[in-house]
PDB file of C-alpha atoms in Angstrom:
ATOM      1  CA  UNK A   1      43.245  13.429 -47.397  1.00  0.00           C
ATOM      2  CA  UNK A   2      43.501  15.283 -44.255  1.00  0.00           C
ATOM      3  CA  UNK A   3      43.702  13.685 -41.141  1.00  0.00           C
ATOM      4  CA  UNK A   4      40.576  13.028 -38.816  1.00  0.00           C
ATOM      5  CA  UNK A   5      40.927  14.993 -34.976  1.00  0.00           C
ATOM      6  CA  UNK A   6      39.557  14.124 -32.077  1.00  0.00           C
ATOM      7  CA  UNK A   7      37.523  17.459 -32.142  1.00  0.00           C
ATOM      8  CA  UNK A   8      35.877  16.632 -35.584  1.00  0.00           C
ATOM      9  CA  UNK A   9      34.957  13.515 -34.177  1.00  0.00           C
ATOM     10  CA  UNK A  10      33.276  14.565 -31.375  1.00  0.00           C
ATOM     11  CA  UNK A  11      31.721  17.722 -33.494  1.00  0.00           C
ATOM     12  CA  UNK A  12      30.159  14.957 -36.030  1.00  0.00           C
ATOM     13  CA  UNK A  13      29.152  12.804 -33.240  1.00  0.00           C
ATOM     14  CA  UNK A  14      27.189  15.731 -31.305  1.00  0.00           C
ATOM     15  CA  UNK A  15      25.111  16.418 -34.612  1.00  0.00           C
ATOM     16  CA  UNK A  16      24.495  12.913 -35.070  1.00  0.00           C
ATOM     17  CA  UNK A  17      23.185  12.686 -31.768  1.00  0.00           C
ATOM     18  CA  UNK A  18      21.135  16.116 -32.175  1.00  0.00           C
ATOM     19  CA  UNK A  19      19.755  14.388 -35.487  1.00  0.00           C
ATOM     20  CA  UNK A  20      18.885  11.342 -33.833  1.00  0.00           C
ATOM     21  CA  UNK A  21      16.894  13.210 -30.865  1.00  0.00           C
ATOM     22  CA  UNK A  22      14.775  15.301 -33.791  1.00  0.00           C
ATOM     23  CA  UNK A  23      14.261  12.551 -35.372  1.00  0.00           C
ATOM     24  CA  UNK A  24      12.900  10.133 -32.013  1.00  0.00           C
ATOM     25  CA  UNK A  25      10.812  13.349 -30.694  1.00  0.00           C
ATOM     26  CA  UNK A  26       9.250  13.407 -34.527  1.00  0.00           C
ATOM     27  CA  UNK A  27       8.220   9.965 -34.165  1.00  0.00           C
ATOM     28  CA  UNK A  28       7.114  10.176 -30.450  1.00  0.00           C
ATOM     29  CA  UNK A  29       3.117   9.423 -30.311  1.00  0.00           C
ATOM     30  CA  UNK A  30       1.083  12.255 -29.332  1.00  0.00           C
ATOM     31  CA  UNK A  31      -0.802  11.970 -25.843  1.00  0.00           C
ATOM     32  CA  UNK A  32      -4.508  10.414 -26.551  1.00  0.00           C
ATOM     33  CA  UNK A  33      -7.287  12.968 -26.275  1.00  0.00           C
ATOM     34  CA  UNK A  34      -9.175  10.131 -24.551  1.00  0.00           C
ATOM     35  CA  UNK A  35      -6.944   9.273 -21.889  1.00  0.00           C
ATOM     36  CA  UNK A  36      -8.822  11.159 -19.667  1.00  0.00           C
ATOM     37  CA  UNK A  37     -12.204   9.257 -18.970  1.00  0.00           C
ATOM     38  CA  UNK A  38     -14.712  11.674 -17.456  1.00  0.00           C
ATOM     39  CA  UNK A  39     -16.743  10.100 -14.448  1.00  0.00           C
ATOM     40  CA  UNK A  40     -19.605   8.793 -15.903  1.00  0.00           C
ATOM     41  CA  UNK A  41     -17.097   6.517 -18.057  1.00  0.00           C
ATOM     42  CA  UNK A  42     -15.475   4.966 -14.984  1.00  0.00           C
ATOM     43  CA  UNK A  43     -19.077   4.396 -13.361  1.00  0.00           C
ATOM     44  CA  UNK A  44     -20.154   2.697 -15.858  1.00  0.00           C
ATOM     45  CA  UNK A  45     -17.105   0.898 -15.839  1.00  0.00           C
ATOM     46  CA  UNK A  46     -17.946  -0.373 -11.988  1.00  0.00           C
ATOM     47  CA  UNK A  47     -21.369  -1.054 -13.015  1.00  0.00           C
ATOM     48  CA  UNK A  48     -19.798  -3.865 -15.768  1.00  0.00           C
ATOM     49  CA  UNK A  49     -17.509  -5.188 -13.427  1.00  0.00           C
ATOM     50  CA  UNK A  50     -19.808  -5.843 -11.068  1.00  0.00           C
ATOM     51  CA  UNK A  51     -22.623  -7.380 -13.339  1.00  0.00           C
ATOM     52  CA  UNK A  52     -19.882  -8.969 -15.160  1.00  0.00           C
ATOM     53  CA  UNK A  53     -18.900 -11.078 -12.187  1.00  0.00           C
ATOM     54  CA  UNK A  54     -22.700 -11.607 -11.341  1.00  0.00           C
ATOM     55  CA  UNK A  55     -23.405 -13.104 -14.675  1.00  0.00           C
ATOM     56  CA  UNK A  56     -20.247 -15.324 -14.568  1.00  0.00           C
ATOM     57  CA  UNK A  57     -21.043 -16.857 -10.987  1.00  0.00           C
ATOM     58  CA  UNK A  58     -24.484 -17.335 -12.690  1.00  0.00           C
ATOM     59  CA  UNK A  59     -23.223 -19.171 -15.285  1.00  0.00           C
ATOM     60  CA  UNK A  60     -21.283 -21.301 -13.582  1.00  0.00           C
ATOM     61  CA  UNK A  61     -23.508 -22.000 -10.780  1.00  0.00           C
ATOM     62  CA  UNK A  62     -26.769 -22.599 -13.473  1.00  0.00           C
ATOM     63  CA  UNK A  63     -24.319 -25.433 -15.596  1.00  0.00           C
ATOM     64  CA  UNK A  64     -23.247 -26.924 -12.234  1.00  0.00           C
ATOM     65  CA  UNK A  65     -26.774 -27.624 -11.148  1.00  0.00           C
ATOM     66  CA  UNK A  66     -27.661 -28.899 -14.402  1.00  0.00           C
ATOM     67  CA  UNK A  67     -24.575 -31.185 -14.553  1.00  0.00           C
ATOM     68  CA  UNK A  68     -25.381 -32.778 -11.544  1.00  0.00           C
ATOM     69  CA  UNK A  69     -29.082 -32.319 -11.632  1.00  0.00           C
ATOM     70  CA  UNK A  70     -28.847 -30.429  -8.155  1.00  0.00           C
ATOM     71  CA  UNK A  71     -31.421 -27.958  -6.564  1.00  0.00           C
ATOM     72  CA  UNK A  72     -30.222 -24.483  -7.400  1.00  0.00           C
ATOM     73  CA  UNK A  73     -27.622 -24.638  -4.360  1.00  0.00           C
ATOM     74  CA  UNK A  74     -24.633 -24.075  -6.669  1.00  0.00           C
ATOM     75  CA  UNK A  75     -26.290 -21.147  -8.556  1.00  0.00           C
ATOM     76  CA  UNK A  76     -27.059 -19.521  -5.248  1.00  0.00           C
ATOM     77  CA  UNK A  77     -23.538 -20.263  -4.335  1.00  0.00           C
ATOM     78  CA  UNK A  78     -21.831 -18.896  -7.283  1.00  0.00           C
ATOM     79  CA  UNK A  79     -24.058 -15.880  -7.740  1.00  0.00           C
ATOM     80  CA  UNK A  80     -22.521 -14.651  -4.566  1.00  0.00           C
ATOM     81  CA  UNK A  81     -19.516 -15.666  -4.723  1.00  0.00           C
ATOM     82  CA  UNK A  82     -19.815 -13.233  -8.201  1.00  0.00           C
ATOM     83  CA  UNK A  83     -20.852 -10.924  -6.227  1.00  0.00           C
ATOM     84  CA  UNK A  84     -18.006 -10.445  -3.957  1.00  0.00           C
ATOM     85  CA  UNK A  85     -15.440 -10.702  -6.828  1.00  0.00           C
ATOM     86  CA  UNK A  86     -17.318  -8.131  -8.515  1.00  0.00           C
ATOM     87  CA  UNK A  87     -17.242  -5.981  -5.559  1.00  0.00           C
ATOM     88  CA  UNK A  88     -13.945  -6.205  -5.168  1.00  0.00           C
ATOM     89  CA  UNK A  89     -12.800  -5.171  -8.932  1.00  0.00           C
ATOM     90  CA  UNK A  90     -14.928  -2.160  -8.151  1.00  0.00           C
ATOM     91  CA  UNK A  91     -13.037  -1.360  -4.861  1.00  0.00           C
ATOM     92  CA  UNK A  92      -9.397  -1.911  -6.773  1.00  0.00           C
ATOM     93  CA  UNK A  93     -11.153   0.584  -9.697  1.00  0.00           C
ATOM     94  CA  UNK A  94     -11.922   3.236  -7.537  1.00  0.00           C
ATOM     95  CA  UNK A  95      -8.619   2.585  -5.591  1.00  0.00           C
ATOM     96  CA  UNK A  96      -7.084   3.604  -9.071  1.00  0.00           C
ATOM     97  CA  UNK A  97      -8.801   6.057  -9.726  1.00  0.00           C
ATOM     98  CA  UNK A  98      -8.221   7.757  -6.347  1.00  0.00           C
ATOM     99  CA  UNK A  99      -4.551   7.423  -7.031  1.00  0.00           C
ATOM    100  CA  UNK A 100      -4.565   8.653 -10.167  1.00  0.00           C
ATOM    101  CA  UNK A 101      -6.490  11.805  -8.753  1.00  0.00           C
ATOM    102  CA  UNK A 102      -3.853  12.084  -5.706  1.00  0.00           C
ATOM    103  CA  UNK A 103      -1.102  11.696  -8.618  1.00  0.00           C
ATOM    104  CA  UNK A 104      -2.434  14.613 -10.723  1.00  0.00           C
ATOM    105  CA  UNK A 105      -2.811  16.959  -7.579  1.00  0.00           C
ATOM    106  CA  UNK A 106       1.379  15.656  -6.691  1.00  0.00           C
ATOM    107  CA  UNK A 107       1.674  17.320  -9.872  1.00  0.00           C
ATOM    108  CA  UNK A 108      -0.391  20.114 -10.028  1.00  0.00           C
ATOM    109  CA  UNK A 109       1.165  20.958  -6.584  1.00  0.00           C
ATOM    110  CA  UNK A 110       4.892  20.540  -7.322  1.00  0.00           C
ATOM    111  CA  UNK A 111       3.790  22.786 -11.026  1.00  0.00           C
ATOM    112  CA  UNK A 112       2.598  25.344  -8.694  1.00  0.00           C
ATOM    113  CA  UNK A 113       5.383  25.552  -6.107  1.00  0.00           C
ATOM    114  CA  UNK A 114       8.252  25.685  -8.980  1.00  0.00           C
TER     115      UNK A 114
END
């Protein structure tokens, strides 16, 4: 039996590795068609958000008054206090979505000066 080099070592090593990169950039998920949601998809994702919060401070506020048998202060209460967490998911979604935009342009504009 011959003796193993330092050179065949490193030769088998560097088509191991080779073998191993095919075989992680086979298995690498593909991007998502969807990814991308067109505008209408992230309005109507404010609009939830925002009724989402409204109907929560209702709830809250409509079994608080029943609980303690109150006049509907603590409906009133929560209602807007849904409203302003509500408001501000929306903000912090179209904060993302503005720096998602600003991101894409980065790219777009380092694409174009390469």
């Amino acid at each position: 039996m011959a003796p193993v080099t330092d050179d065949d070592q490193k030769q088998r090593m560097a088509q191991l590795e080779a073998k191993l990169a095919a075989a992680r950039k086979a298995q690498e998920p593909k991007p998502r068609a969807d990814e991308h949601y067109s505008m209408a998809n992230q309005a109507w994702r404010m609009v939830i958000e925002l009724v989402a919060g409204l109907g929560i401070g209702f709830g809250i506020g409509f079994g608080l008054d029943h609980l303690f048998g109150t006049l509907p202060i603590f409906m009133v209460l929560f209602v807007l206090l849904g409203l302003v967490a509500g408001v501000r998911v929306m903000l912090r979604t179209a904060q993302e979505i503005q720096e998602q935009k600003l991101a894409e342009q980065a790219d777009e504009n380092a694409k174009a000066q390469d």
